[in-house]
PDB file of C-alpha atoms in Angstrom:
ATOM      1  CA  UNK A1351     -32.296  22.805   7.544  1.00 59.00           C
ATOM      2  CA  UNK A1352     -29.055  24.783   7.850  1.00 77.00           C
ATOM      3  CA  UNK A1353     -26.419  22.827   5.862  1.00 77.00           C
ATOM      4  CA  UNK A1354     -23.543  23.947   8.118  1.00 76.00           C
ATOM      5  CA  UNK A1355     -25.381  22.702  11.191  1.00 76.00           C
ATOM      6  CA  UNK A1356     -26.178  19.416   9.451  1.00 75.00           C
ATOM      7  CA  UNK A1357     -22.535  18.977   8.420  1.00 72.00           C
ATOM      8  CA  UNK A1358     -21.367  19.668  11.988  1.00 72.00           C
ATOM      9  CA  UNK A1359     -23.838  17.116  13.363  1.00 75.00           C
ATOM     10  CA  UNK A1360     -22.675  14.518  10.829  1.00 72.00           C
ATOM     11  CA  UNK A1361     -19.038  15.099  11.743  1.00 66.00           C
ATOM     12  CA  UNK A1362     -19.829  14.743  15.446  1.00 71.00           C
ATOM     13  CA  UNK A1363     -21.707  11.509  14.721  1.00 72.00           C
ATOM     14  CA  UNK A1364     -18.710  10.137  12.811  1.00 66.00           C
ATOM     15  CA  UNK A1365     -16.372  11.134  15.629  1.00 65.00           C
ATOM     16  CA  UNK A1366     -18.516   9.245  18.149  1.00 65.00           C
ATOM     17  CA  UNK A1367     -18.715   6.236  15.829  1.00 68.00           C
ATOM     18  CA  UNK A1368     -14.963   6.048  15.269  1.00 63.00           C
ATOM     19  CA  UNK A1369     -14.391   5.698  19.023  1.00 66.00           C
ATOM     20  CA  UNK A1370     -16.343   2.419  18.917  1.00 71.00           C
ATOM     21  CA  UNK A1371     -13.872   0.861  16.461  1.00 66.00           C
ATOM     22  CA  UNK A1372     -10.932  -1.216  17.656  1.00 64.00           C
ATOM     23  CA  UNK A1373      -7.519   0.467  17.368  1.00 58.00           C
ATOM     24  CA  UNK A1374      -6.432  -1.560  14.318  1.00 58.00           C
ATOM     25  CA  UNK A1375      -9.584  -0.705  12.353  1.00 61.00           C
ATOM     26  CA  UNK A1376      -9.200   2.939  13.345  1.00 57.00           C
ATOM     27  CA  UNK A1377      -5.649   2.965  12.001  1.00 57.00           C
ATOM     28  CA  UNK A1378      -6.756   1.316   8.764  1.00 56.00           C
ATOM     29  CA  UNK A1379      -9.584   3.788   8.171  1.00 57.00           C
ATOM     30  CA  UNK A1380      -8.477   7.010   9.810  1.00 56.00           C
ATOM     31  CA  UNK A1381      -6.080   8.130   7.178  1.00 57.00           C
ATOM     32  CA  UNK A1382      -8.730   7.882   4.486  1.00 61.00           C
ATOM     33  CA  UNK A1383     -10.856  10.501   6.281  1.00 65.00           C
ATOM     34  CA  UNK A1384      -8.587  12.358   8.720  1.00 68.00           C
ATOM     35  CA  UNK A1385     -11.167  15.043   9.443  1.00 70.00           C
ATOM     36  CA  UNK A1386     -13.373  12.526  11.256  1.00 73.00           C
ATOM     37  CA  UNK A1387     -11.007  12.520  14.227  1.00 81.00           C
ATOM     38  CA  UNK A1388     -11.511  15.057  17.002  1.00 85.00           C
ATOM     39  CA  UNK A1389      -9.215  18.039  17.357  1.00 90.00           C
ATOM     40  CA  UNK A1390      -6.741  18.215  20.228  1.00 95.00           C
ATOM     41  CA  UNK A1391      -8.151  19.838  23.378  1.00 95.00           C
ATOM     42  CA  UNK A1392      -6.356  21.173  26.433  1.00 97.00           C
ATOM     43  CA  UNK A1393      -7.525  19.637  29.725  1.00 97.00           C
ATOM     44  CA  UNK A1394      -8.905  16.480  28.130  1.00 96.00           C
ATOM     45  CA  UNK A1395      -8.168  12.952  29.350  1.00 96.00           C
ATOM     46  CA  UNK A1396      -6.551  10.922  26.566  1.00 95.00           C
ATOM     47  CA  UNK A1397      -5.926   7.192  26.578  1.00 91.00           C
ATOM     48  CA  UNK A1398      -3.256   5.118  24.834  1.00 86.00           C
ATOM     49  CA  UNK A1399      -4.095   4.616  21.128  1.00 79.00           C
ATOM     50  CA  UNK A1400      -6.598   7.494  20.956  1.00 85.00           C
ATOM     51  CA  UNK A1401      -6.237   9.366  17.671  1.00 85.00           C
ATOM     52  CA  UNK A1402      -6.584  13.134  17.473  1.00 89.00           C
ATOM     53  CA  UNK A1403      -5.877  15.869  14.956  1.00 90.00           C
ATOM     54  CA  UNK A1404      -3.637  18.874  15.499  1.00 94.00           C
ATOM     55  CA  UNK A1405      -2.457  21.249  12.806  1.00 92.00           C
ATOM     56  CA  UNK A1406      -2.086  20.218   9.171  1.00 86.00           C
ATOM     57  CA  UNK A1407       0.300  17.942   7.311  1.00 78.00           C
ATOM     58  CA  UNK A1408       2.348  18.654   4.187  1.00 69.00           C
ATOM     59  CA  UNK A1409      -0.629  18.150   1.856  1.00 69.00           C
ATOM     60  CA  UNK A1410      -2.998  20.343   3.883  1.00 77.00           C
ATOM     61  CA  UNK A1411      -4.975  17.547   5.576  1.00 79.00           C
ATOM     62  CA  UNK A1412      -5.410  17.440   9.353  1.00 85.00           C
ATOM     63  CA  UNK A1413      -2.263  15.994  10.964  1.00 88.00           C
ATOM     64  CA  UNK A1414      -3.179  12.959  13.026  1.00 88.00           C
ATOM     65  CA  UNK A1415      -1.467  11.875  16.225  1.00 90.00           C
ATOM     66  CA  UNK A1416      -1.766   8.675  18.204  1.00 87.00           C
ATOM     67  CA  UNK A1417      -1.662   8.945  21.984  1.00 91.00           C
ATOM     68  CA  UNK A1418       1.211   6.950  23.529  1.00 88.00           C
ATOM     69  CA  UNK A1419       0.425   7.366  27.242  1.00 90.00           C
ATOM     70  CA  UNK A1420      -2.724   7.933  29.273  1.00 94.00           C
ATOM     71  CA  UNK A1421      -2.677  11.574  30.399  1.00 96.00           C
ATOM     72  CA  UNK A1422      -4.630  14.810  30.740  1.00 97.00           C
ATOM     73  CA  UNK A1423      -3.555  17.243  28.044  1.00 96.00           C
ATOM     74  CA  UNK A1424      -1.962  20.572  28.889  1.00 96.00           C
ATOM     75  CA  UNK A1425      -1.299  23.697  26.832  1.00 95.00           C
ATOM     76  CA  UNK A1426       2.463  23.184  27.084  1.00 95.00           C
ATOM     77  CA  UNK A1427       2.255  19.536  25.875  1.00 93.00           C
ATOM     78  CA  UNK A1428       0.943  19.956  22.337  1.00 96.00           C
ATOM     79  CA  UNK A1429       1.041  16.918  20.032  1.00 95.00           C
ATOM     80  CA  UNK A1430       3.719  18.451  17.806  1.00 92.00           C
ATOM     81  CA  UNK A1431       6.125  18.979  20.727  1.00 92.00           C
ATOM     82  CA  UNK A1432       5.371  16.297  23.346  1.00 92.00           C
ATOM     83  CA  UNK A1433       6.853  13.256  21.589  1.00 85.00           C
ATOM     84  CA  UNK A1434       6.598  11.111  24.710  1.00 87.00           C
ATOM     85  CA  UNK A1435       2.806  11.589  24.672  1.00 92.00           C
ATOM     86  CA  UNK A1436       1.937  11.660  20.945  1.00 92.00           C
ATOM     87  CA  UNK A1437       3.200  10.093  17.735  1.00 87.00           C
ATOM     88  CA  UNK A1438       2.497  11.762  14.391  1.00 85.00           C
ATOM     89  CA  UNK A1439       0.968   9.363  11.901  1.00 84.00           C
ATOM     90  CA  UNK A1440       0.437   9.628   8.181  1.00 80.00           C
ATOM     91  CA  UNK A1441      -0.079   7.588   5.021  1.00 75.00           C
ATOM     92  CA  UNK A1442       1.100   7.470   1.443  1.00 77.00           C
ATOM     93  CA  UNK A1443      -1.145   8.109  -1.557  1.00 72.00           C
ATOM     94  CA  UNK A1444      -1.654   4.315  -1.666  1.00 75.00           C
ATOM     95  CA  UNK A1445      -2.894   4.233   1.925  1.00 73.00           C
ATOM     96  CA  UNK A1446       0.194   2.745   3.592  1.00 82.00           C
ATOM     97  CA  UNK A1447       1.439   4.182   6.894  1.00 82.00           C
ATOM     98  CA  UNK A1448       4.599   6.257   6.740  1.00 86.00           C
ATOM     99  CA  UNK A1449       7.345   4.797   8.967  1.00 90.00           C
ATOM    100  CA  UNK A1450       7.795   6.754  12.209  1.00 85.00           C
ATOM    101  CA  UNK A1451      10.521   6.023  14.755  1.00 85.00           C
ATOM    102  CA  UNK A1452       8.869   4.023  17.556  1.00 84.00           C
ATOM    103  CA  UNK A1453       9.533   5.242  21.067  1.00 75.00           C
ATOM    104  CA  UNK A1454       9.576   1.729  22.503  1.00 78.00           C
ATOM    105  CA  UNK A1455       7.610  -1.495  22.819  1.00 79.00           C
ATOM    106  CA  UNK A1456       4.267   0.314  23.060  1.00 73.00           C
ATOM    107  CA  UNK A1457       4.403   1.520  19.452  1.00 78.00           C
ATOM    108  CA  UNK A1458       6.930  -0.868  17.860  1.00 89.00           C
ATOM    109  CA  UNK A1459       6.163  -2.508  14.520  1.00 92.00           C
ATOM    110  CA  UNK A1460       5.263  -6.190  14.467  1.00 93.00           C
ATOM    111  CA  UNK A1461       5.566  -9.034  11.992  1.00 96.00           C
ATOM    112  CA  UNK A1462       3.509  -8.252   8.906  1.00 95.00           C
ATOM    113  CA  UNK A1463       3.249  -4.488   9.459  1.00 92.00           C
ATOM    114  CA  UNK A1464       3.709  -2.676   6.150  1.00 92.00           C
ATOM    115  CA  UNK A1465       5.184   0.828   6.055  1.00 92.00           C
ATOM    116  CA  UNK A1466       6.530   3.316   3.559  1.00 91.00           C
ATOM    117  CA  UNK A1467      10.082   4.479   4.216  1.00 93.00           C
ATOM    118  CA  UNK A1468      11.834   6.891   1.842  1.00 92.00           C
ATOM    119  CA  UNK A1469       9.410   6.021  -0.952  1.00 89.00           C
ATOM    120  CA  UNK A1470       9.733   2.223  -0.668  1.00 94.00           C
ATOM    121  CA  UNK A1471       7.253  -0.170   0.962  1.00 95.00           C
ATOM    122  CA  UNK A1472       8.629  -2.575   3.570  1.00 97.00           C
ATOM    123  CA  UNK A1473       7.087  -5.377   5.629  1.00 97.00           C
ATOM    124  CA  UNK A1474       8.372  -6.095   9.119  1.00 97.00           C
ATOM    125  CA  UNK A1475       9.810  -9.583   9.571  1.00 97.00           C
ATOM    126  CA  UNK A1476       9.820  -9.445  13.364  1.00 97.00           C
ATOM    127  CA  UNK A1477       7.798  -8.378  16.390  1.00 96.00           C
ATOM    128  CA  UNK A1478       8.979  -5.441  18.468  1.00 94.00           C
ATOM    129  CA  UNK A1479      10.728  -3.830  15.491  1.00 95.00           C
ATOM    130  CA  UNK A1480      11.903  -0.351  16.489  1.00 94.00           C
ATOM    131  CA  UNK A1481      14.513   0.074  13.743  1.00 95.00           C
ATOM    132  CA  UNK A1482      14.175   1.660  10.331  1.00 95.00           C
ATOM    133  CA  UNK A1483      14.744  -0.440   7.211  1.00 97.00           C
ATOM    134  CA  UNK A1484      18.025   1.457   6.745  1.00 95.00           C
ATOM    135  CA  UNK A1485      19.241   0.940  10.310  1.00 95.00           C
ATOM    136  CA  UNK A1486      18.374  -2.762  10.569  1.00 96.00           C
ATOM    137  CA  UNK A1487      17.644  -4.239   7.104  1.00 96.00           C
ATOM    138  CA  UNK A1488      17.311  -7.764   8.562  1.00 97.00           C
ATOM    139  CA  UNK A1489      14.096  -6.644  10.288  1.00 97.00           C
ATOM    140  CA  UNK A1490      12.416  -5.687   7.002  1.00 98.00           C
ATOM    141  CA  UNK A1491      11.772  -6.984   3.518  1.00 97.00           C
ATOM    142  CA  UNK A1492      10.833  -4.888   0.501  1.00 97.00           C
ATOM    143  CA  UNK A1493       7.089  -5.305  -0.023  1.00 96.00           C
ATOM    144  CA  UNK A1494       5.437  -5.470  -3.423  1.00 91.00           C
ATOM    145  CA  UNK A1495       1.677  -5.148  -3.789  1.00 82.00           C
TER     146      UNK A1495
END
């Protein structure tokens, strides 16, 4: 069997499988294997919390984005420019999410969420946390593994 065809079929199978996972499990696992998420497509209906890839990140892996609003994608609303529709997500070498400025309640951090901010791990001490550890230190505690 053609190995390239087999690899493409396996990737497609993984992409279908990942859509069956709940959003929290997807977030936990997606950054370990970013290539398993489908590439951004123009004219596709996306739902809140879908995860897609578009471009590459600073280490050469596919850059992942989480969808913030239900919508049909358009060529002029690419994930890297339409910040009201997509939020870039990434992880540290240790597998912790990198802090990204939430746009509002829909993507705010909640009690117990652990993030990396400027090289330090923090755990949120409150629900609805939209502030960085620098901006509102009372909303975060330094986290040690």
